[in-house]
Every structure is written in C-alpha cells, then in structure tokens.
Amino acid sequence: MPAHTGSAPAVSLQGRAATGRYAYRAKAPRPEASDHAEHAKLAYALGVHRQLLSHAQSAIRTLTAARNELIAQAIEDGLTIATVSAVTGENMKSVRTIALAYDDLHPGGVPRSAHVAALKQKSEELRAAEQHRHRITERREALIVMALRNQVCDDLELASLTGLTPDHIRRSTRGIARPA
C-alpha cells in the first residue's frame, strides 16, 4: 500500500471528485470530423466576408467624403445644384445640404467641364463600391442560410461570426425551412 501523503485522490472509483464537487460528465454527442470541418470552413468564410464587408464600407465612406467635397467645391465655383444633382444622381436637397456643410471653401477657378468630369468619375466609383458591398452582403446571407439549413451553427453563433444581432439573423432568415 502506498504511503499516505495527506491529500485525497483526485477521482474516486465512482466517477465523483473526491473533494465532493460535481464533475461534469455529459454524454452529449460529439460532432463528427466532417461536421467539425464544415463548421470550420463556414466560420472561416463568414470571418472573411465580415472583413471584406468592413473594407467595402470603409471604401464607401472614403469615396463619399471625397465626392461630397467635390460637390461642395463645384457649387462654390458656380455650378448649379440641378447640374450637380443630375451628374451625381443625388437629389437636389442632398446636394444643397452637402454644399452648405462646407462653409470654408474658396472659389478654385476650375472650369465647369473639369468639375463635371470629376463628379461623374467619383460618383461611378462610389456606385461600383456600393455594388461590391451588395454582392458581399448577398454572399454572406447565402452562407447564413446554408449554415442554418445544414444545422452547422445556431442563431447566436452566426450572430457572433457575422457581427449581426441574433434578432437580425432570425428576421432575415424567417421564411427559410430548417430541419427539425
């Protein structure tokens, strides 16, 4: 018989901790390797889409700020609000609001055609960035639907992977058939 050192054995033969504390021994089914691999792929894809969406939104903010500055400078240099509205696709109230936000501009002396060309180019870049963001959002929604249909993730885990709220996940996937 081994010498007694004064400390109790860690686990008794019945599976209980010798100290009297409860030891969790759930027999919950472990996910199989294929389920785990599918979960890992989905989590990675959602993480990538979250990053891409963040970059796209940052690009849109930058392009919007640059376009707004061009709008304000064009108005300051004498272009009409109607012309700027037609070139950019913004409504006249928005153009007026943008122009009034930049009160420290001075006339730049740039010709009208240069303003129109710059506004067209910046507006096209902004529309392209918004379309890119829309495509990323559509792919993310498709991944969410796939995860719910295949029961790879639940609403809470999807919310944490996408940066959305669980309520948003539930609302956006309301009509989707989920296996019971």
PDB file of C-alpha atoms in Angstrom:
ATOM      1  CA  MET A   1       0.000   0.000   0.000  1.00  0.00           C
ATOM      2  CA  PRO A   2       1.397   3.418  -0.955  1.00  0.00           C
ATOM      3  CA  ALA A   3       2.237   5.926   1.729  1.00  0.00           C
ATOM      4  CA  HIS A   4      -0.493   8.434   2.543  1.00  0.00           C
ATOM      5  CA  THR A   5       0.665  11.997   1.776  1.00  0.00           C
ATOM      6  CA  GLY A   6      -2.249  13.811   3.325  1.00  0.00           C
ATOM      7  CA  SER A   7      -4.044  14.722   0.089  1.00  0.00           C
ATOM      8  CA  ALA A   8      -7.115  12.919  -1.175  1.00  0.00           C
ATOM      9  CA  PRO A   9      -7.048  11.125  -4.516  1.00  0.00           C
ATOM     10  CA  ALA A  10      -8.347  13.289  -7.380  1.00  0.00           C
ATOM     11  CA  VAL A  11     -11.151  10.980  -8.535  1.00  0.00           C
ATOM     12  CA  SER A  12     -12.776   8.089  -6.766  1.00  0.00           C
ATOM     13  CA  LEU A  13     -13.851   4.882  -8.439  1.00  0.00           C
ATOM     14  CA  GLN A  14     -17.475   6.041  -8.743  1.00  0.00           C
ATOM     15  CA  GLY A  15     -16.511   8.987 -11.015  1.00  0.00           C
ATOM     16  CA  ARG A  16     -17.082  11.696  -8.441  1.00  0.00           C
ATOM     17  CA  ALA A  17     -14.447  14.130  -7.412  1.00  0.00           C
ATOM     18  CA  ALA A  18     -13.011  13.178  -4.027  1.00  0.00           C
ATOM     19  CA  THR A  19     -13.403  16.740  -2.825  1.00  0.00           C
ATOM     20  CA  GLY A  20     -17.196  16.449  -3.072  1.00  0.00           C
ATOM     21  CA  ARG A  21     -17.564  18.814  -6.013  1.00  0.00           C
ATOM     22  CA  TYR A  22     -19.627  17.899  -9.036  1.00  0.00           C
ATOM     23  CA  ALA A  23     -17.682  16.705 -12.067  1.00  0.00           C
ATOM     24  CA  TYR A  24     -19.439  17.341 -15.399  1.00  0.00           C
ATOM     25  CA  ARG A  25     -19.534  14.161 -17.444  1.00  0.00           C
ATOM     26  CA  ALA A  26     -22.138  14.794 -20.127  1.00  0.00           C
ATOM     27  CA  LYS A  27     -22.636  12.187 -22.752  1.00  0.00           C
ATOM     28  CA  ALA A  28     -23.565  14.748 -25.409  1.00  0.00           C
ATOM     29  CA  PRO A  29     -22.841  13.558 -28.913  1.00  0.00           C
ATOM     30  CA  ARG A  30     -19.587  14.934 -30.210  1.00  0.00           C
ATOM     31  CA  PRO A  31     -19.639  16.415 -33.696  1.00  0.00           C
ATOM     32  CA  GLU A  32     -18.098  14.156 -36.248  1.00  0.00           C
ATOM     33  CA  ALA A  33     -14.944  15.175 -38.059  1.00  0.00           C
ATOM     34  CA  SER A  34     -16.885  16.117 -41.212  1.00  0.00           C
ATOM     35  CA  ASP A  35     -19.284  18.311 -39.193  1.00  0.00           C
ATOM     36  CA  HIS A  36     -16.334  19.945 -37.473  1.00  0.00           C
ATOM     37  CA  ALA A  37     -14.588  20.559 -40.803  1.00  0.00           C
ATOM     38  CA  GLU A  38     -17.771  22.031 -42.300  1.00  0.00           C
ATOM     39  CA  HIS A  39     -18.175  24.268 -39.239  1.00  0.00           C
ATOM     40  CA  ALA A  40     -14.562  25.434 -39.504  1.00  0.00           C
ATOM     41  CA  LYS A  41     -14.939  26.222 -43.228  1.00  0.00           C
ATOM     42  CA  LEU A  42     -18.145  28.129 -42.619  1.00  0.00           C
ATOM     43  CA  ALA A  43     -16.681  30.075 -39.703  1.00  0.00           C
ATOM     44  CA  TYR A  44     -13.655  30.997 -41.820  1.00  0.00           C
ATOM     45  CA  ALA A  45     -15.844  32.065 -44.777  1.00  0.00           C
ATOM     46  CA  LEU A  46     -18.047  34.210 -42.543  1.00  0.00           C
ATOM     47  CA  GLY A  47     -14.955  35.799 -40.990  1.00  0.00           C
ATOM     48  CA  VAL A  48     -13.569  36.604 -44.432  1.00  0.00           C
ATOM     49  CA  HIS A  49     -16.903  38.098 -45.511  1.00  0.00           C
ATOM     50  CA  ARG A  50     -17.025  40.165 -42.328  1.00  0.00           C
ATOM     51  CA  GLN A  51     -13.580  41.593 -43.149  1.00  0.00           C
ATOM     52  CA  LEU A  52     -14.469  42.197 -46.802  1.00  0.00           C
ATOM     53  CA  LEU A  53     -17.650  43.977 -45.762  1.00  0.00           C
ATOM     54  CA  SER A  54     -15.702  46.153 -43.343  1.00  0.00           C
ATOM     55  CA  HIS A  55     -13.228  47.112 -46.075  1.00  0.00           C
ATOM     56  CA  ALA A  56     -16.030  47.823 -48.540  1.00  0.00           C
ATOM     57  CA  GLN A  57     -17.826  50.069 -46.048  1.00  0.00           C
ATOM     58  CA  SER A  58     -14.583  51.914 -45.336  1.00  0.00           C
ATOM     59  CA  ALA A  59     -14.048  52.473 -49.067  1.00  0.00           C
ATOM     60  CA  ILE A  60     -17.603  53.761 -49.413  1.00  0.00           C
ATOM     61  CA  ARG A  61     -17.100  56.237 -46.565  1.00  0.00           C
ATOM     62  CA  THR A  62     -13.869  57.490 -48.141  1.00  0.00           C
ATOM     63  CA  LEU A  63     -15.416  57.833 -51.605  1.00  0.00           C
ATOM     64  CA  THR A  64     -18.497  59.559 -50.195  1.00  0.00           C
ATOM     65  CA  ALA A  65     -16.359  62.109 -48.351  1.00  0.00           C
ATOM     66  CA  ALA A  66     -14.303  62.804 -51.488  1.00  0.00           C
ATOM     67  CA  ARG A  67     -17.425  63.111 -53.652  1.00  0.00           C
ATOM     68  CA  ASN A  68     -19.094  65.426 -51.128  1.00  0.00           C
ATOM     69  CA  GLU A  69     -16.051  67.677 -51.156  1.00  0.00           C
ATOM     70  CA  LEU A  70     -16.159  67.757 -54.962  1.00  0.00           C
ATOM     71  CA  ILE A  71     -19.863  68.633 -54.825  1.00  0.00           C
ATOM     72  CA  ALA A  72     -19.247  71.497 -52.418  1.00  0.00           C
ATOM     73  CA  GLN A  73     -16.348  72.843 -54.470  1.00  0.00           C
ATOM     74  CA  ALA A  74     -18.374  72.628 -57.687  1.00  0.00           C
ATOM     75  CA  ILE A  75     -21.230  74.586 -56.113  1.00  0.00           C
ATOM     76  CA  GLU A  76     -18.738  77.130 -54.765  1.00  0.00           C
ATOM     77  CA  ASP A  77     -17.267  77.519 -58.259  1.00  0.00           C
ATOM     78  CA  GLY A  78     -20.674  78.274 -59.768  1.00  0.00           C
ATOM     79  CA  LEU A  79     -22.250  75.010 -60.923  1.00  0.00           C
ATOM     80  CA  THR A  80     -25.970  74.905 -60.277  1.00  0.00           C
ATOM     81  CA  ILE A  81     -27.486  72.498 -57.781  1.00  0.00           C
ATOM     82  CA  ALA A  82     -29.588  70.968 -60.575  1.00  0.00           C
ATOM     83  CA  THR A  83     -26.488  70.255 -62.686  1.00  0.00           C
ATOM     84  CA  VAL A  84     -24.614  68.664 -59.792  1.00  0.00           C
ATOM     85  CA  SER A  85     -27.714  66.649 -58.904  1.00  0.00           C
ATOM     86  CA  ALA A  86     -28.021  65.350 -62.469  1.00  0.00           C
ATOM     87  CA  VAL A  87     -24.331  64.415 -62.667  1.00  0.00           C
ATOM     88  CA  THR A  88     -24.100  62.677 -59.275  1.00  0.00           C
ATOM     89  CA  GLY A  89     -27.539  61.114 -59.076  1.00  0.00           C
ATOM     90  CA  GLU A  90     -28.229  62.724 -55.690  1.00  0.00           C
ATOM     91  CA  ASN A  91     -31.435  64.627 -55.114  1.00  0.00           C
ATOM     92  CA  MET A  92     -31.259  68.418 -55.024  1.00  0.00           C
ATOM     93  CA  LYS A  93     -31.958  68.642 -51.298  1.00  0.00           C
ATOM     94  CA  SER A  94     -28.971  66.377 -50.544  1.00  0.00           C
ATOM     95  CA  VAL A  95     -26.715  68.379 -52.862  1.00  0.00           C
ATOM     96  CA  ARG A  96     -27.759  71.617 -51.156  1.00  0.00           C
ATOM     97  CA  THR A  97     -27.164  70.098 -47.696  1.00  0.00           C
ATOM     98  CA  ILE A  98     -23.708  68.843 -48.718  1.00  0.00           C
ATOM     99  CA  ALA A  99     -22.779  72.219 -50.188  1.00  0.00           C
ATOM    100  CA  LEU A 100     -23.869  74.050 -47.042  1.00  0.00           C
ATOM    101  CA  ALA A 101     -21.796  71.711 -44.851  1.00  0.00           C
ATOM    102  CA  TYR A 102     -18.565  73.042 -46.393  1.00  0.00           C
ATOM    103  CA  ASP A 103     -18.603  76.707 -45.448  1.00  0.00           C
ATOM    104  CA  ASP A 104     -14.859  77.357 -45.560  1.00  0.00           C
ATOM    105  CA  LEU A 105     -14.277  76.790 -49.298  1.00  0.00           C
ATOM    106  CA  HIS A 106     -12.986  79.460 -51.656  1.00  0.00           C
ATOM    107  CA  PRO A 107     -13.580  79.608 -55.414  1.00  0.00           C
ATOM    108  CA  GLY A 108     -10.996  77.393 -57.081  1.00  0.00           C
ATOM    109  CA  GLY A 109     -11.270  78.723 -60.610  1.00  0.00           C
ATOM    110  CA  VAL A 110     -11.619  75.204 -62.048  1.00  0.00           C
ATOM    111  CA  PRO A 111     -13.599  75.079 -65.322  1.00  0.00           C
ATOM    112  CA  ARG A 112     -17.108  73.670 -65.356  1.00  0.00           C
ATOM    113  CA  SER A 113     -16.157  70.673 -67.533  1.00  0.00           C
ATOM    114  CA  ALA A 114     -13.449  69.621 -65.069  1.00  0.00           C
ATOM    115  CA  HIS A 115     -15.947  69.672 -62.200  1.00  0.00           C
ATOM    116  CA  VAL A 116     -18.474  67.652 -64.185  1.00  0.00           C
ATOM    117  CA  ALA A 117     -15.862  65.043 -65.189  1.00  0.00           C
ATOM    118  CA  ALA A 118     -14.540  64.693 -61.633  1.00  0.00           C
ATOM    119  CA  LEU A 119     -18.057  64.373 -60.202  1.00  0.00           C
ATOM    120  CA  LYS A 120     -19.006  61.729 -62.787  1.00  0.00           C
ATOM    121  CA  GLN A 121     -15.876  59.699 -62.087  1.00  0.00           C
ATOM    122  CA  LYS A 122     -16.236  59.848 -58.292  1.00  0.00           C
ATOM    123  CA  SER A 123     -19.948  59.013 -58.483  1.00  0.00           C
ATOM    124  CA  GLU A 124     -19.227  55.980 -60.693  1.00  0.00           C
ATOM    125  CA  GLU A 125     -16.531  54.790 -58.261  1.00  0.00           C
ATOM    126  CA  LEU A 126     -18.982  55.168 -55.389  1.00  0.00           C
ATOM    127  CA  ARG A 127     -21.698  53.204 -57.218  1.00  0.00           C
ATOM    128  CA  ALA A 128     -19.186  50.432 -58.014  1.00  0.00           C
ATOM    129  CA  ALA A 129     -18.141  50.250 -54.351  1.00  0.00           C
ATOM    130  CA  GLU A 130     -21.795  50.051 -53.262  1.00  0.00           C
ATOM    131  CA  GLN A 131     -22.444  47.231 -55.749  1.00  0.00           C
ATOM    132  CA  HIS A 132     -19.378  45.403 -54.427  1.00  0.00           C
ATOM    133  CA  ARG A 133     -20.685  45.742 -50.869  1.00  0.00           C
ATOM    134  CA  HIS A 134     -24.088  44.475 -52.003  1.00  0.00           C
ATOM    135  CA  ARG A 135     -22.513  41.356 -53.581  1.00  0.00           C
ATOM    136  CA  ILE A 136     -20.569  40.637 -50.386  1.00  0.00           C
ATOM    137  CA  THR A 137     -23.741  41.028 -48.329  1.00  0.00           C
ATOM    138  CA  GLU A 138     -25.630  38.637 -50.642  1.00  0.00           C
ATOM    139  CA  ARG A 139     -22.866  36.016 -50.309  1.00  0.00           C
ATOM    140  CA  ARG A 140     -22.899  36.406 -46.525  1.00  0.00           C
ATOM    141  CA  GLU A 141     -26.678  35.905 -46.474  1.00  0.00           C
ATOM    142  CA  ALA A 142     -26.273  32.746 -48.590  1.00  0.00           C
ATOM    143  CA  LEU A 143     -23.691  31.412 -46.115  1.00  0.00           C
ATOM    144  CA  ILE A 144     -26.050  32.126 -43.211  1.00  0.00           C
ATOM    145  CA  VAL A 145     -28.888  30.266 -44.930  1.00  0.00           C
ATOM    146  CA  MET A 146     -26.605  27.321 -45.699  1.00  0.00           C
ATOM    147  CA  ALA A 147     -25.436  27.171 -42.085  1.00  0.00           C
ATOM    148  CA  LEU A 148     -28.978  27.153 -40.757  1.00  0.00           C
ATOM    149  CA  ARG A 149     -30.254  24.586 -43.249  1.00  0.00           C
ATOM    150  CA  ASN A 150     -27.352  22.218 -42.568  1.00  0.00           C
ATOM    151  CA  GLN A 151     -27.570  22.889 -38.820  1.00  0.00           C
ATOM    152  CA  VAL A 152     -23.900  23.803 -38.688  1.00  0.00           C
ATOM    153  CA  CYS A 153     -24.436  26.864 -36.466  1.00  0.00           C
ATOM    154  CA  ASP A 154     -27.275  28.282 -34.435  1.00  0.00           C
ATOM    155  CA  ASP A 155     -28.524  31.878 -34.494  1.00  0.00           C
ATOM    156  CA  LEU A 156     -26.292  33.034 -31.654  1.00  0.00           C
ATOM    157  CA  GLU A 157     -23.124  31.596 -33.144  1.00  0.00           C
ATOM    158  CA  LEU A 158     -23.962  33.036 -36.561  1.00  0.00           C
ATOM    159  CA  ALA A 159     -24.527  36.412 -34.946  1.00  0.00           C
ATOM    160  CA  SER A 160     -21.113  36.300 -33.336  1.00  0.00           C
ATOM    161  CA  LEU A 161     -19.422  35.211 -36.572  1.00  0.00           C
ATOM    162  CA  THR A 162     -21.101  37.857 -38.722  1.00  0.00           C
ATOM    163  CA  GLY A 163     -21.250  40.793 -36.329  1.00  0.00           C
ATOM    164  CA  LEU A 164     -25.029  40.935 -36.660  1.00  0.00           C
ATOM    165  CA  THR A 165     -27.514  40.625 -33.826  1.00  0.00           C
ATOM    166  CA  PRO A 166     -29.299  37.297 -33.220  1.00  0.00           C
ATOM    167  CA  ASP A 167     -32.588  39.118 -33.807  1.00  0.00           C
ATOM    168  CA  HIS A 168     -31.342  40.302 -37.230  1.00  0.00           C
ATOM    169  CA  ILE A 169     -30.352  36.718 -38.104  1.00  0.00           C
ATOM    170  CA  ARG A 170     -33.822  35.456 -37.114  1.00  0.00           C
ATOM    171  CA  ARG A 171     -35.619  38.214 -39.043  1.00  0.00           C
ATOM    172  CA  SER A 172     -33.540  37.792 -42.193  1.00  0.00           C
ATOM    173  CA  THR A 173     -33.982  34.009 -42.231  1.00  0.00           C
ATOM    174  CA  ARG A 174     -37.649  33.950 -41.215  1.00  0.00           C
ATOM    175  CA  GLY A 175     -39.047  32.072 -44.243  1.00  0.00           C
ATOM    176  CA  ILE A 176     -36.259  29.525 -44.545  1.00  0.00           C
ATOM    177  CA  ALA A 177     -37.090  25.883 -43.877  1.00  0.00           C
ATOM    178  CA  ARG A 178     -34.937  24.491 -41.087  1.00  0.00           C
ATOM    179  CA  PRO A 179     -34.651  20.791 -40.353  1.00  0.00           C
ATOM    180  CA  ALA A 180     -36.282  19.784 -37.094  1.00  0.00           C
TER     181      ALA A 180
END
